[in-house]
Structure formats: structure tokens, C-alpha cells
Short mmCIF file of C-alpha atoms in Angstrom, two decimals:
data_model
loop_
_atom_site.label_atom_id
_atom_site.label_comp_id
_atom_site.label_asym_id
_atom_site.label_seq_id
_atom_site.Cartn_x
_atom_site.Cartn_y
_atom_site.Cartn_z
CA MET A 107 107.72 82.45 95.56
CA CYS A 108 106.58 79.12 94.16
CA HIS A 109 102.80 78.63 94.45
CA ARG A 110 103.28 74.92 95.18
CA CYS A 111 106.33 74.54 97.47
CA ARG A 112 106.83 78.22 98.54
CA ARG A 113 110.50 78.28 97.63
CA GLU A 114 112.02 81.70 97.01
CA LEU A 115 112.35 82.38 93.28
CA ASP A 116 114.59 84.61 91.18
CA PRO A 117 112.65 86.71 88.63
CA GLY A 118 115.74 86.74 86.36
CA VAL A 119 117.93 83.95 85.02
CA ALA A 120 121.17 84.18 86.99
CA GLY A 121 120.17 84.17 90.66
CA ALA A 122 121.32 81.85 93.42
CA VAL A 123 117.73 80.60 93.88
CA PRO A 124 115.57 78.83 91.27
CA THR A 125 114.31 80.91 88.37
CA ALA A 126 110.59 81.68 88.40
CA GLN A 127 108.59 79.98 85.65
CA THR A 128 105.06 80.73 84.48
CA ALA A 129 102.89 77.61 84.28
CA HIS A 130 99.42 77.11 82.79
CA ILE A 131 96.73 75.34 84.79
CA HIS A 132 95.02 74.45 81.51
CA ALA A 133 97.68 74.08 78.83
CA LEU A 134 98.30 76.78 76.24
CA SER A 135 98.08 74.21 73.44
CA ASP A 136 95.21 71.80 72.73
CA PHE A 137 97.47 68.82 73.46
CA GLY A 138 99.27 69.94 76.65
CA PRO A 139 98.65 68.95 80.26
CA ARG A 140 95.06 69.54 81.41
CA ALA A 141 94.15 71.06 78.04
CA ASP A 142 90.66 72.52 77.66
CA THR A 143 89.87 72.93 74.00
CA GLY A 144 86.87 75.08 74.81
CA MET A 145 89.06 77.90 76.17
CA SER A 146 90.16 80.79 73.97
CA THR A 147 93.83 81.88 73.78
CA GLU A 148 93.00 84.91 75.89
CA GLU A 149 91.44 82.72 78.60
CA ARG A 150 94.41 80.34 78.57
CA ASN A 151 96.80 83.28 79.10
CA SER A 152 94.65 84.99 81.69
CA VAL A 153 95.93 85.53 85.24
CA GLU A 154 93.29 83.12 86.54
CA ASN A 155 94.86 80.29 84.48
CA LEU A 156 98.51 81.00 85.40
CA MET A 157 100.73 79.99 88.31
CA LEU A 158 104.27 80.90 89.32
CA LEU A 159 106.34 77.76 89.93
CA CYS A 160 109.92 76.70 90.49
CA PRO A 161 111.41 74.45 87.74
CA SER A 162 111.01 71.29 89.86
CA CYS A 163 107.34 71.88 90.61
CA HIS A 164 106.71 72.86 86.99
CA ASP A 165 108.06 69.47 85.87
CA ILE A 166 106.03 67.64 88.50
CA VAL A 167 102.65 69.21 87.65
CA ASP A 168 103.17 68.80 83.89
CA LYS A 169 104.58 65.25 83.94
CA THR A 170 102.27 63.71 86.55
CA LYS A 171 98.51 63.53 86.75
CA VAL A 172 97.96 66.64 88.84
CA GLY A 173 94.45 67.89 88.11
CA ALA A 174 93.41 71.43 87.25
CA GLU A 175 91.14 71.67 90.30
CA GLU A 176 94.01 70.70 92.61
CA LEU A 177 96.21 73.39 91.06
CA ARG A 178 93.49 76.02 91.41
CA THR A 179 93.11 75.06 95.07
CA LYS A 180 96.89 75.32 95.58
CA LYS A 181 96.96 78.71 93.88
CA ALA A 182 94.05 80.07 95.93
CA ALA A 183 95.59 78.83 99.19
CA HIS A 184 98.94 80.39 98.30
CA GLU A 185 97.40 83.74 97.35
CA HIS A 186 95.45 83.80 100.62
CA TRP A 187 98.65 83.00 102.54
CA CYS A 188 100.50 85.83 100.75
CA ALA A 189 97.70 88.30 101.48
CA VAL A 190 97.80 87.43 105.19
CA LEU A 191 101.58 87.67 105.16
CA ARG A 192 101.55 91.12 103.52
CA LYS A 193 99.05 92.34 106.10
CA ALA A 194 101.10 90.84 108.94
CA GLY A 195 104.39 92.46 107.88
CA ARG A 196 105.17 95.82 109.44
CA SER A 197 108.07 98.14 110.06
CA TRP A 198 109.76 97.06 113.30
CA ASN A 199 111.25 99.43 115.86
CA ILE A 200 111.58 99.49 119.62
CA ARG A 201 112.86 101.54 122.55
CA TYR A 202 115.29 99.41 124.55
CA ALA A 203 116.17 99.64 128.23
CA THR A 204 119.19 97.40 127.48
CA VAL A 205 120.57 96.04 124.21
CA ASP A 206 121.87 92.59 125.16
CA TYR A 207 122.65 90.89 121.86
CA VAL A 208 123.62 92.17 118.40
CA ASN A 209 124.86 89.70 115.80
CA LEU A 210 126.63 92.51 113.98
CA PRO A 211 127.55 90.71 110.72
CA ARG A 212 123.92 89.64 110.19
CA VAL A 213 122.21 92.82 111.39
CA SER A 214 124.51 94.92 109.19
CA MET A 215 122.96 93.31 106.10
CA GLN A 216 119.44 94.49 107.02
CA THR A 217 117.56 97.61 105.95
CA ASP A 218 119.30 100.14 108.21
CA GLY A 219 122.39 98.09 109.06
CA LEU A 220 124.88 100.43 107.39
CA GLY A 221 124.38 102.90 110.24
CA LEU A 222 125.68 100.30 112.71
CA HIS A 223 128.87 99.87 110.69
CA ARG A 224 129.44 103.63 110.66
CA ILE A 225 129.10 103.80 114.43
CA ALA A 226 131.43 100.79 114.87
CA ASN A 227 134.10 102.53 112.79
CA ALA A 228 133.59 105.79 114.70
CA VAL A 229 134.20 104.21 118.12
CA GLY A 230 137.03 101.94 116.95
CA LEU A 231 135.12 98.63 117.07
CA ASP A 232 136.10 95.86 114.66
CA PRO A 233 132.72 94.70 113.25
CA SER A 234 134.22 91.47 111.91
CA ARG A 235 135.28 90.27 115.38
CA PRO A 236 133.00 89.15 118.25
CA PHE A 237 132.49 91.65 121.06
CA ASN A 238 134.33 89.57 123.64
CA GLY A 239 137.91 90.84 123.92
CA GLN A 240 137.34 94.28 122.34
CA GLY A 241 137.20 96.12 125.67
CA SER A 242 135.37 99.34 126.50
CA VAL A 243 134.61 100.27 122.88
CA VAL A 244 131.79 97.69 122.97
CA GLY A 245 130.00 99.71 125.66
CA MET A 246 130.49 102.91 123.64
CA PHE A 247 129.11 101.15 120.57
CA VAL A 248 126.01 99.86 122.38
CA HIS A 249 125.33 103.30 123.88
CA ARG A 250 125.47 104.87 120.41
CA ILE A 251 123.28 102.29 118.63
CA GLN A 252 120.51 102.10 121.23
CA PRO A 253 118.52 105.07 119.80
CA ILE A 254 118.84 103.67 116.25
CA PHE A 255 116.44 100.84 117.02
CA GLU A 256 113.74 103.37 117.90
CA THR A 257 113.55 104.29 114.22
CA TRP A 258 114.55 100.97 112.63
CA ASN A 259 112.64 100.13 109.45
CA GLU A 260 113.12 96.38 109.02
CA GLN A 261 109.91 94.70 107.84
CA ALA A 262 108.97 91.83 110.13
CA VAL A 263 106.00 89.63 111.04
CA ARG A 264 105.05 89.65 114.70
CA LEU A 265 105.53 86.31 116.43
CA ASP A 266 102.09 85.68 117.93
CA ILE A 267 99.13 83.32 117.72
CA GLU A 268 97.42 85.38 115.02
CA HIS A 269 100.33 84.99 112.59
CA ALA A 270 101.60 81.52 113.57
CA ASP A 271 100.11 79.86 110.49
CA VAL A 272 101.94 82.14 108.02
CA LEU A 273 105.42 81.49 109.44
CA THR A 274 107.79 79.83 107.02
CA GLN A 275 111.51 79.27 106.77
CA GLY A 276 113.46 82.44 105.91
CA LEU A 277 110.78 84.83 107.23
CA THR A 278 111.89 87.78 109.39
CA VAL A 279 110.00 87.85 112.68
CA ALA A 280 109.74 90.25 115.63
CA PHE A 281 109.43 88.61 119.05
CA ASP A 282 108.49 90.19 122.36
CA GLY A 283 107.49 88.55 125.62
CA PRO A 284 108.52 86.67 128.77
CA MET A 285 111.11 84.00 127.98
CA ARG A 286 113.30 81.49 129.72
CA VAL A 287 116.83 80.52 128.72
CA VAL A 288 117.97 76.97 128.02
CA ASN A 289 121.72 76.16 128.09
CA PRO A 290 122.59 79.64 129.46
CA PRO A 291 125.83 81.16 128.13
CA GLN A 292 129.06 81.04 130.13
CA LEU A 293 131.94 83.45 130.66
CA PRO A 294 134.06 83.45 128.61
CA PRO A 295 131.60 82.57 125.82
CA ARG A 296 131.96 79.19 124.17
CA PRO A 297 131.67 78.66 120.40
CA ILE A 298 128.28 77.41 119.27
CA THR A 299 128.11 73.77 118.17
CA GLY A 300 125.09 73.88 115.86
CA SER A 301 123.18 71.58 118.21
CA TRP A 302 119.97 72.79 119.85
CA ALA A 303 120.70 70.38 122.68
CA LYS A 304 123.92 72.22 123.56
CA ASP A 305 123.68 75.82 122.30
CA PRO A 306 121.90 78.58 124.31
CA TYR A 307 118.44 79.69 123.23
CA LEU A 308 115.46 81.69 124.47
CA THR A 309 112.20 79.79 124.69
CA CYS A 310 108.49 80.40 125.22
CA GLU A 311 105.21 78.79 124.22
CA LEU A 312 103.03 79.89 121.31
CA GLY A 313 99.77 77.99 121.46
CA ASP A 314 100.61 74.29 121.23
CA ARG A 315 104.10 74.94 119.89
CA VAL A 316 107.41 75.70 121.56
CA VAL A 317 109.41 78.67 120.26
CA LYS A 318 113.21 78.35 120.36
CA ILE A 319 115.37 81.41 119.59
CA ARG A 320 119.03 80.47 119.28
CA PHE A 321 121.85 83.00 119.71
CA ASP A 322 125.64 83.02 119.54
CA PRO A 323 127.10 84.10 122.95
CA ALA A 324 130.07 85.71 121.17
CA TRP A 325 127.78 88.63 120.25
CA LEU A 326 126.40 89.33 123.73
CA THR A 327 127.15 92.97 124.44
CA THR A 328 128.07 92.93 128.15
CA ALA A 329 128.83 90.62 131.06
CA THR A 330 125.60 91.91 132.62
CA ALA A 331 123.68 90.56 129.63
CA THR A 332 125.18 87.13 130.33
CA THR A 333 124.20 87.38 134.00
CA ASP A 334 120.63 88.40 133.13
CA LEU A 335 120.31 85.47 130.76
CA ASP A 336 121.49 83.11 133.48
CA GLU A 337 118.78 84.53 135.76
CA ALA A 338 116.22 83.91 133.00
CA ARG A 339 116.94 80.22 133.34
CA ARG A 340 114.93 80.31 136.59
CA GLU A 341 112.56 83.26 136.15
CA PRO A 342 111.10 84.41 132.79
CA THR A 343 112.47 87.74 131.55
CA VAL A 344 110.90 89.92 128.85
CA TYR A 345 113.09 90.01 125.74
CA ALA A 346 112.25 91.62 122.41
CA GLY A 347 114.11 91.53 119.13
CA LEU A 348 114.40 90.33 115.55
CA GLY A 349 115.32 87.00 114.03
CA VAL A 350 114.80 84.74 111.05
CA VAL A 351 112.74 81.55 111.03
CA VAL A 352 114.98 78.50 110.43
CA GLY A 353 112.43 75.77 111.01
CA VAL A 354 108.68 75.22 111.49
CA SER A 355 106.92 72.05 112.53
CA GLU A 356 103.68 71.06 114.27
CA THR A 357 105.43 71.21 117.64
CA GLU A 358 108.25 73.78 117.27
CA ILE A 359 109.17 77.13 115.73
CA LYS A 360 112.93 77.61 115.52
CA ILE A 361 114.45 81.06 115.07
CA SER A 362 117.98 82.38 114.70
CA ALA A 363 118.31 85.70 116.56
CA TRP A 364 119.73 88.84 114.94
CA LEU A 365 119.37 91.07 117.97
CA PHE A 366 117.47 91.27 121.23
CA GLY A 367 117.32 93.14 124.51
CA GLN A 368 115.02 94.13 127.32
CA PRO A 369 112.46 96.68 126.09
CA MET A 370 111.73 99.95 127.84
CA SER A 371 108.50 99.44 129.76
CA PRO A 372 105.82 102.17 129.54
CA MET A 373 106.08 102.70 133.30
CA ARG A 374 109.85 103.22 133.15
CA ALA A 375 109.52 105.58 130.18
CA MET A 376 106.84 107.56 132.00
CA PHE A 377 109.08 107.96 135.05
CA GLU A 378 111.98 109.07 132.83
CA TYR A 379 109.89 111.87 131.34
CA ALA A 380 108.41 112.72 134.73
CA ARG A 381 111.84 113.95 135.78
CA LEU A 382 111.29 116.89 133.45
CA GLY A 383 108.55 118.11 135.80
CA SER A 384 104.98 117.07 136.34
CA GLY A 385 103.29 120.47 136.03
CA GLY A 386 100.46 120.38 133.50
CA ARG A 387 100.99 116.66 132.76
CA ASP A 388 97.82 115.32 134.37
CA GLU A 389 96.33 114.24 131.04
CA LEU A 390 99.14 111.81 130.16
CA ASP A 391 98.89 108.11 131.03
CA LEU A 392 100.78 104.86 130.33
CA ALA A 393 99.23 104.55 126.85
CA ASP A 394 101.11 107.70 125.81
CA PHE A 395 104.42 105.94 126.53
CA THR A 396 103.62 102.62 124.86
CA ASP A 397 105.43 101.90 121.60
CA GLU A 398 103.74 99.91 118.85
CA ALA A 399 106.70 97.54 118.46
CA SER A 400 106.85 96.57 122.13
CA GLY A 401 103.59 94.78 122.46
CA SER A 402 100.87 97.25 121.53
CA THR A 403 99.23 98.28 118.30
CA ALA A 404 98.13 101.64 116.99
CA LYS A 405 94.64 100.93 118.32
CA ASP A 406 96.10 100.29 121.77
CA VAL A 407 97.77 103.70 121.74
CA ALA A 408 94.69 105.46 120.44
CA ALA A 409 92.32 107.19 122.79
CA PRO A 410 89.13 105.40 123.90
CA SER A 411 86.37 105.40 121.31
CA GLN A 412 84.12 108.45 121.30
CA PRO A 413 80.87 109.36 119.54
CA ILE A 414 81.76 109.97 115.90
CA PRO A 415 82.39 113.70 115.39
CA VAL A 416 81.69 115.52 112.15
CA THR A 417 85.36 115.68 111.20
CA ARG A 418 88.79 115.74 112.74
CA THR A 419 92.19 117.05 111.63
CA VAL A 420 95.16 114.68 111.59
CA VAL A 421 98.89 115.41 111.48
CA LEU A 422 100.97 112.91 109.44
CA HIS A 423 104.77 112.76 109.81
CA PHE A 424 107.33 111.53 107.24
CA ASP A 425 111.10 111.20 106.83
CA GLU A 426 111.76 114.09 104.45
CA ASP A 427 115.25 112.89 103.51
CA ARG A 428 113.88 109.79 101.76
CA VAL A 429 111.40 111.34 99.34
CA MET A 430 111.18 113.35 96.13
CA PRO A 431 109.08 116.53 95.64
CA LEU A 432 105.32 115.82 95.72
CA GLN A 433 105.95 112.15 96.64
CA ILE A 434 104.54 112.53 100.13
CA GLU A 435 101.36 114.25 98.93
CA GLU A 436 100.85 111.61 96.23
CA GLU A 437 101.16 108.70 98.69
CA VAL A 438 98.79 110.42 101.13
CA PHE A 439 96.25 111.16 98.39
CA ARG A 440 96.34 107.57 97.09
CA ARG A 441 95.34 106.29 100.49
CA LEU A 442 92.81 109.04 101.18
CA LEU A 443 90.98 108.01 98.02
CA ARG A 444 90.84 104.46 99.41
CA VAL A 445 89.61 105.21 102.92
CA VAL A 446 87.14 108.03 102.19
CA PRO A 447 84.14 107.15 99.98
CA GLU A 448 83.84 109.34 96.89
CA TYR A 449 80.48 110.84 97.88
CA ARG A 450 81.91 111.88 101.29
CA ARG A 451 85.13 113.47 100.08
CA GLU A 452 85.37 117.05 101.26
CA LEU A 453 88.95 117.18 102.48
CA THR A 454 91.64 119.83 102.78
CA THR A 455 95.35 119.12 103.16
CA THR A 456 98.52 121.12 103.44
CA ALA A 457 101.47 120.60 101.18
CA ALA A 458 104.33 118.65 102.76
CA CYS A 459 105.79 121.24 105.16
CA ILE A 460 109.09 120.89 106.98
CA LEU A 461 109.02 120.77 110.77
CA SER A 462 112.28 122.69 110.80
CA ALA A 463 114.88 122.96 113.55
CA ARG A 464 114.19 126.71 113.64
CA ILE A 465 110.51 126.12 114.50
CA LEU A 466 111.50 123.70 117.24
CA GLN A 467 114.16 126.05 118.62
CA GLN A 468 111.67 128.92 118.78
CA THR A 469 109.71 126.98 121.40
CA ARG A 470 112.77 127.22 123.71
CA LEU A 471 111.95 123.71 124.93
CA SER A 472 113.88 120.45 124.85
CA THR A 473 112.60 117.79 122.46
CA ALA A 474 111.33 115.77 125.42
CA GLU A 475 109.37 118.75 126.77
CA ILE A 476 107.92 119.43 123.31
CA ALA A 477 106.77 115.80 123.14
CA LEU A 478 105.12 116.02 126.55
CA ARG A 479 103.25 119.22 125.64
CA VAL A 480 102.13 117.90 122.24
CA PHE A 481 100.55 114.81 123.83
CA ASP A 482 99.19 116.45 127.00
CA LYS A 483 95.49 116.52 126.13
CA ALA A 484 92.72 114.18 127.24
CA GLY A 485 90.96 112.22 124.49
CA LEU A 486 93.58 113.06 121.86
CA TRP A 487 93.89 110.31 119.23
CA LYS A 488 97.53 109.21 119.00
CA ALA A 489 99.14 106.57 116.80
CA MET A 490 102.59 107.13 118.29
CA SER A 491 103.98 107.45 121.80
CA VAL A 492 105.69 110.28 123.65
CA PRO A 493 109.15 108.58 123.39
CA ALA A 494 108.61 107.85 119.68
CA PHE A 495 107.71 111.49 118.96
CA ASP A 496 110.69 112.72 121.01
CA ASN A 497 113.03 110.44 119.09
CA MET A 498 111.47 111.41 115.74
CA ILE A 499 112.12 115.14 116.10
CA ARG A 500 115.66 114.44 117.34
CA GLN A 501 116.64 111.96 114.63
CA TYR A 502 114.79 112.98 111.46
CA ALA A 503 114.23 115.85 109.09
CA VAL A 504 110.45 115.67 109.51
CA ALA A 505 107.95 116.57 106.80
CA VAL A 506 104.34 117.10 107.82
CA VAL A 507 101.00 116.85 106.01
CA VAL A 508 97.90 118.08 107.86
CA VAL A 509 94.61 116.53 106.67
CA SER A 510 91.21 117.94 107.67
CA GLY A 511 87.83 116.30 107.20
CA LEU A 512 88.41 112.71 108.42
CA THR A 513 86.10 110.69 110.65
CA VAL A 514 87.40 108.62 113.56
CA SER A 515 87.46 105.38 111.56
CA GLN A 516 88.94 107.04 108.46
CA ARG A 517 91.89 108.52 110.34
CA GLN A 518 92.71 105.08 111.81
CA ASP A 519 92.38 103.41 108.38
CA LEU A 520 94.63 106.06 106.82
CA HIS A 521 97.28 105.51 109.49
CA ASP A 522 97.11 101.72 109.07
CA LEU A 523 97.55 101.93 105.29
CA LEU A 524 100.47 104.37 105.51
CA ARG A 525 102.18 102.29 108.18
CA ARG A 526 101.81 99.16 106.05
CA ASP A 527 102.78 100.61 102.66
CA VAL A 528 105.09 103.61 103.18
CA LYS A 529 108.48 102.87 104.75
CA TRP A 530 109.25 106.54 105.41
CA TYR A 531 105.99 107.18 107.28
CA LEU A 532 106.71 107.97 110.95
CA GLY A 533 103.32 108.25 112.66
CA ALA A 534 100.28 110.45 113.29
CA PHE A 535 98.04 112.06 115.87
CA GLU A 536 95.05 114.37 116.06
CA TYR A 537 95.59 118.11 115.69
CA ALA A 538 94.23 120.12 118.63
CA PRO A 539 93.78 123.79 117.59
CA ASP A 540 93.22 124.85 121.20
CA ARG A 541 96.77 123.77 122.13
CA PRO A 542 99.39 126.53 121.61
CA ILE A 543 102.15 124.00 120.90
CA HIS A 544 100.02 122.42 118.13
CA ARG A 545 99.36 125.80 116.52
CA ARG A 546 103.02 126.76 116.68
CA LEU A 547 104.24 123.52 115.12
CA TYR A 548 101.45 122.61 112.71
CA LYS A 549 99.43 125.65 111.65
CA PHE A 550 100.20 125.64 107.91
CA PRO A 551 97.96 127.11 105.19
CA PRO A 552 95.89 124.56 103.25
CA ARG A 553 97.23 123.79 99.79
CA TYR A 554 94.77 121.24 98.38
CA ARG A 555 91.05 120.53 98.51
CA ILE A 556 89.71 117.14 97.44
CA VAL A 557 86.03 117.12 96.45
CA GLU A 558 84.70 113.74 95.30
CA THR A 559 86.94 112.89 92.28
CA ASP A 560 88.45 116.35 91.79
CA LEU A 561 91.55 118.08 93.14
CA HIS A 562 91.59 121.84 93.73
CA ILE A 563 95.00 123.49 94.19
CA LEU A 564 94.50 126.47 96.48
CA TYR A 565 96.10 129.87 95.99
CA SER A 566 95.74 133.28 97.59
CA ALA A 567 95.67 136.83 96.26
CA ALA A 568 99.33 137.21 97.19
CA ASP A 569 100.28 134.12 95.15
CA ALA A 570 98.59 135.58 92.08
CA ALA A 571 99.93 139.11 92.66
CA PHE A 572 103.56 138.04 92.90
CA SER A 573 103.44 135.57 90.00
CA ASP A 574 105.09 136.86 86.81
CA ASP A 575 102.51 135.14 84.62
CA ALA A 576 99.17 133.49 85.12
CA LEU A 577 99.15 130.65 87.63
CA PRO A 578 101.38 127.94 86.12
CA ASN A 579 99.92 124.78 84.62
CA ASP A 580 102.94 122.59 85.44
CA LEU A 581 101.54 121.58 88.81
CA ILE A 582 98.16 120.76 87.29
CA ASP A 583 99.87 118.63 84.64
CA ASP A 584 101.90 116.79 87.29
CA TRP A 585 98.78 115.85 89.20
CA MET A 586 96.80 114.88 86.10
CA HIS A 587 99.61 112.50 85.11
CA THR A 588 99.17 110.58 88.38
CA GLY A 589 95.73 109.44 87.24
CA LEU A 590 94.30 109.95 90.73
CA PHE A 591 91.77 112.66 89.91
CA GLY A 592 89.13 113.33 87.30
CA THR A 593 89.98 117.04 87.10
CA VAL A 594 92.66 119.27 88.61
CA GLU A 595 92.22 123.03 88.76
CA TRP A 596 93.26 126.18 90.63
CA GLU A 597 90.92 127.58 93.29
CA GLU A 598 91.30 130.79 95.24
CA ASP A 599 91.44 130.38 99.01
CA LEU A 600 89.25 133.35 99.94
CA GLU A 601 90.14 133.24 103.62
CA ARG A 602 93.86 133.43 102.86
CA SER A 603 93.26 136.16 100.28
CA GLU A 604 91.42 138.28 102.83
CA HIS A 605 94.26 137.74 105.31
CA ASP A 606 96.88 138.67 102.69
CA GLU A 607 94.97 141.80 101.69
CA ALA A 608 94.62 142.87 105.34
CA GLN A 609 98.38 142.45 105.79
CA ALA A 610 99.03 144.44 102.61
CA ARG A 611 96.79 147.28 103.83
CA GLN A 612 98.61 147.31 107.16
CA ILE A 613 101.99 147.53 105.45
CA LEU A 614 100.70 150.28 103.15
CA GLU A 615 99.38 152.26 106.11
CA MET A 616 102.75 151.95 107.84
CA PHE A 617 104.52 153.15 104.68
CA THR A 618 102.04 156.05 104.26
CA GLU A 619 102.55 157.15 107.86
CA TYR A 620 106.30 156.93 107.42
CA SER A 621 106.22 158.98 104.19
CA ALA A 622 104.00 161.69 105.73
CA ASP A 623 106.62 162.38 108.40
CA PRO A 624 108.60 165.44 107.12
CA THR A 625 111.73 164.22 108.88
CA ALA A 626 111.48 160.75 107.42
CA LEU A 627 113.23 161.64 104.15
CA THR A 628 115.63 164.34 105.45
CA ASP A 629 118.71 164.42 107.57
CA GLU A 630 117.23 166.98 109.99
CA PRO A 631 117.17 165.69 113.57
CA ARG A 632 113.83 164.99 115.16
CA GLU A 633 112.77 166.82 118.29
CA GLY A 634 112.35 163.55 120.15
CA PRO A 635 112.10 159.84 119.64
CA ARG A 636 108.96 158.58 117.91
CA GLU A 637 107.10 155.48 118.88
CA PRO A 638 107.05 152.88 116.11
CA PRO A 639 103.69 152.27 114.47
CA ALA A 640 101.62 149.65 116.26
CA LEU A 641 101.54 146.32 114.39
#
């Protein structure tokens, strides 16, 4: 993006947008624009003396009397704006009560849009034609796509006061709040004219500016959606969705909608899950059913602040289908090294373990009941909601990393960094060892120990006993190549070794007892049935 005019730039030479050009604040030569003969070549080519410009702005700053101080100010302002924008962007998803509008051609081009096309083909919907006139298949399509938006991964900036100053044309935004409708759509839908004075749009106020979110009625999903929008002409209705900014001024923010609907309220979600039975659910409240994308943040979902404990254990969830071996651990470790000061690092983590369908089936519970039991504990820190967890274990092959040794602030910082940087991160909460459902799902042996700048790869006596050679160095080499740690070495997990040895003795005792039985190795019938050895 151009530092001066903020136009999108192509890093190559054949794109549809202007090609990015590197410009010098102080010229590279002694006779160029704003030349400073006292600077060395290295200083002239340093990052501090360079800007990224479009060809037009490059010509302007070099052929007019634009001063070096003005360019430095422009560069600093642009870099600050980009930093705020990066921090504001987040993976958008939502749990809808109704999906009212889906501009299918435009949504299909987004991050997870291919899934919508597959569903359209499966139900017999023509994705190139508006919904009106395609009959009952539209309802089937909407029913099938509704859960997809609960795990959507489109990066968007939230439309709110905090981020109003970073909005610019072409930016993807997520909106959510009470809105009225101007020029409500009719039945049958009329073609849009391109005029804001005639076409339907949602509107609300954002500080001193008016937000206008235009939509094409041809892509409304149902007649009920049209009726609800007509009602919103008189009484504000909460709508949430995605769109792209098409215009920003001192008085207005104009957006073209991709999709929107009425979000599932926490109260409604809580009542839905209450139908499963209220026994043992006294510790759950509305915060446990509030999704981050529908108006709350991770800190809203988290439990009230408590006195800082010594350490806590956190369970991190990831989409296993989107990663390579060791990729999850590496991304977790990179962020652990950022949030935990070196002198306080005494952490243990598991390897990325699969939360398999077999483990879930062994609980003999529905996914909704598992979600309720996992979250049913007072004071439990949670950076995801009950519905989000339920949807996660239904929709994804989930990989889990369990991290022990984090303080309250560190666990929140780790979650925030993963949510911002890792698209296949799904959420986290605190591990409660006193909860049977937590032990059943998440009790994995530790695999790594991080101490200050060093990584220890843990092994047990059984690992060493069943290895053909000495413990392999390949894993140590892999971790050394990441450059994250000063040293990487094997370390015996004495607790696991003692457990393995106890199990081996038990098996040996069973075998010895079996061998001592004179009928065990003959075909002679026993006088009576024997009780199996106690385990």
C-alpha cells in the first residue's frame, strides 16, 4: 500500500493495480531530490530512509518540492495506521438465528467461500442466479450454510468507534448492532439502481458519522427476511454481517454488504442448550453463550478477575487439517516466548494431540452435552463460548496443545496473539483437573519443557526401551533449525518412567501368574473357572 495515498499496490510488474516502487527520502545519489551528502550509502539504503510509493506519488515527491521532514511524517503516520489496522483485524465468525442476506457471487470469492458453492451444487441451487425464483432449494441452501458461519475465517475489522479512523475504501468490515432500513425492499425484488437515494440500505450512527450498508434485494434469502427488513424501517433490528467499505467521509461511512442476518442472542442460545436438561448446570451463565464475533471480546467471555495464582493450565485448540507436523507446536512456542519473560519460563506443554472422534464417542454424550459439561465450572477462564465449542467438535478435526505454567495475564496474552496471527487457531480455556470430562478429553502426557531459553524434549523409560537405537537426534535438529531456543536436548520424565515401570511390573506379574498355572500351557480341562487376575 502506498505510504502517501494508501492505494493498493502490486509487488510484481503485471498486476491490475499500480506496481509498488521503492523511493528514497534522501536521494541515493548526491544530486537527487533531498540529497544529503553527509549520509553514507548504507544510511541512504536503510529502511528508515525508504518509502513504498505508487508510480504517481513517486513522481510527485521527486519532481516537486516535497521536503524530507514531510515525507518522514507521512511515513510515520502510515506505519502507525498499518499497525492499528493489523491489530484491529481479526477472524470473523458468528452464530446466526436467521441468515437473511447472502450475496453469493461475492461471498464465494472470500476465504471460505468455496464451501458455499459446494453446498449450492449439492442442493441444486444455481449460484449464478439470484435466489428469487429458485423455489424451495433456497431454504435448503440457507439451512445447510448457517453452521458454516460459526467457523468462518474471513479477516475483518470491527465497525466501531475504536476503529473508525482506520477505515478506508476496500477494507473488509464486520458490523453488528441495532439498525434501521431506508428504502425497504419490495416483493418481488426490484433491481438496484446504484443510487443511495433509491436503493435499500441498513443504517446506524457511529459517533458523528452515519453508516450506510447497501444490499441487493435479489440476494435476500426468504420472504420473511424482506418482511423483517420492512419492520426495521420503524423499529431498529439487530443485524450482523460482513461487507466492504466503498466510501469514507467526515459525515458518512458507506459499505456494500456481502452477507448479514440476525445473530443468535446469548439468552436464546442458553435456552436452546437448556432443553438438554438443567441438572448440574448451575455454574453456567450468559457469558458462556456469548460469541466473540457477536458483540463481545475474549475478555468479555473470560471469568471475572481473580487474585493471580501461581500458575494455570490452558487448553489450546487448532484445526488439524490445515497444518503440517510440528507446525502447531512451533506457532505456540513462538508466542509463548513473547508473552512469558525469559527469567520466568518454567513451562510444560503436550505435543499436538488429536481430540479424536473415538475419545468423544467414549463419553456417550452428544456434542452439546459435552460442551455443557466442559464449561460447567465457576470461575473457569474461557475464551470461547458453549455454542462455539459445540460447533468446533462437530465441524473440525481438532488438535490440542495443553500448556502448564501460565499466569492469568499470560494466558490471555497468548490467546490474543494466537487469535490475531494464526488462522487455524480455534480457541482456548482453562484446564480443570478436578472435572472428569476435562481429564477424559485433555489428560495427555507432557512432551516438552521450556526453561528460560532452552527446550527439553521429554521421554519415558518405555520410549527408550522400545527404541531400536539411542533416542533420535532428528527431532532435536528440527527444533534447533527453528532458531527459537538456545539449546535443545532430551530429558527423562521421571514421573512417566515410574508409571511405565509400574505398568510393566503389573504385566510381568500377570504373565508369571499365568505361566505358573499347570493348566495354562496344556489342553487338560480345569476343575472350574478361574477368576482373571485383578488389574
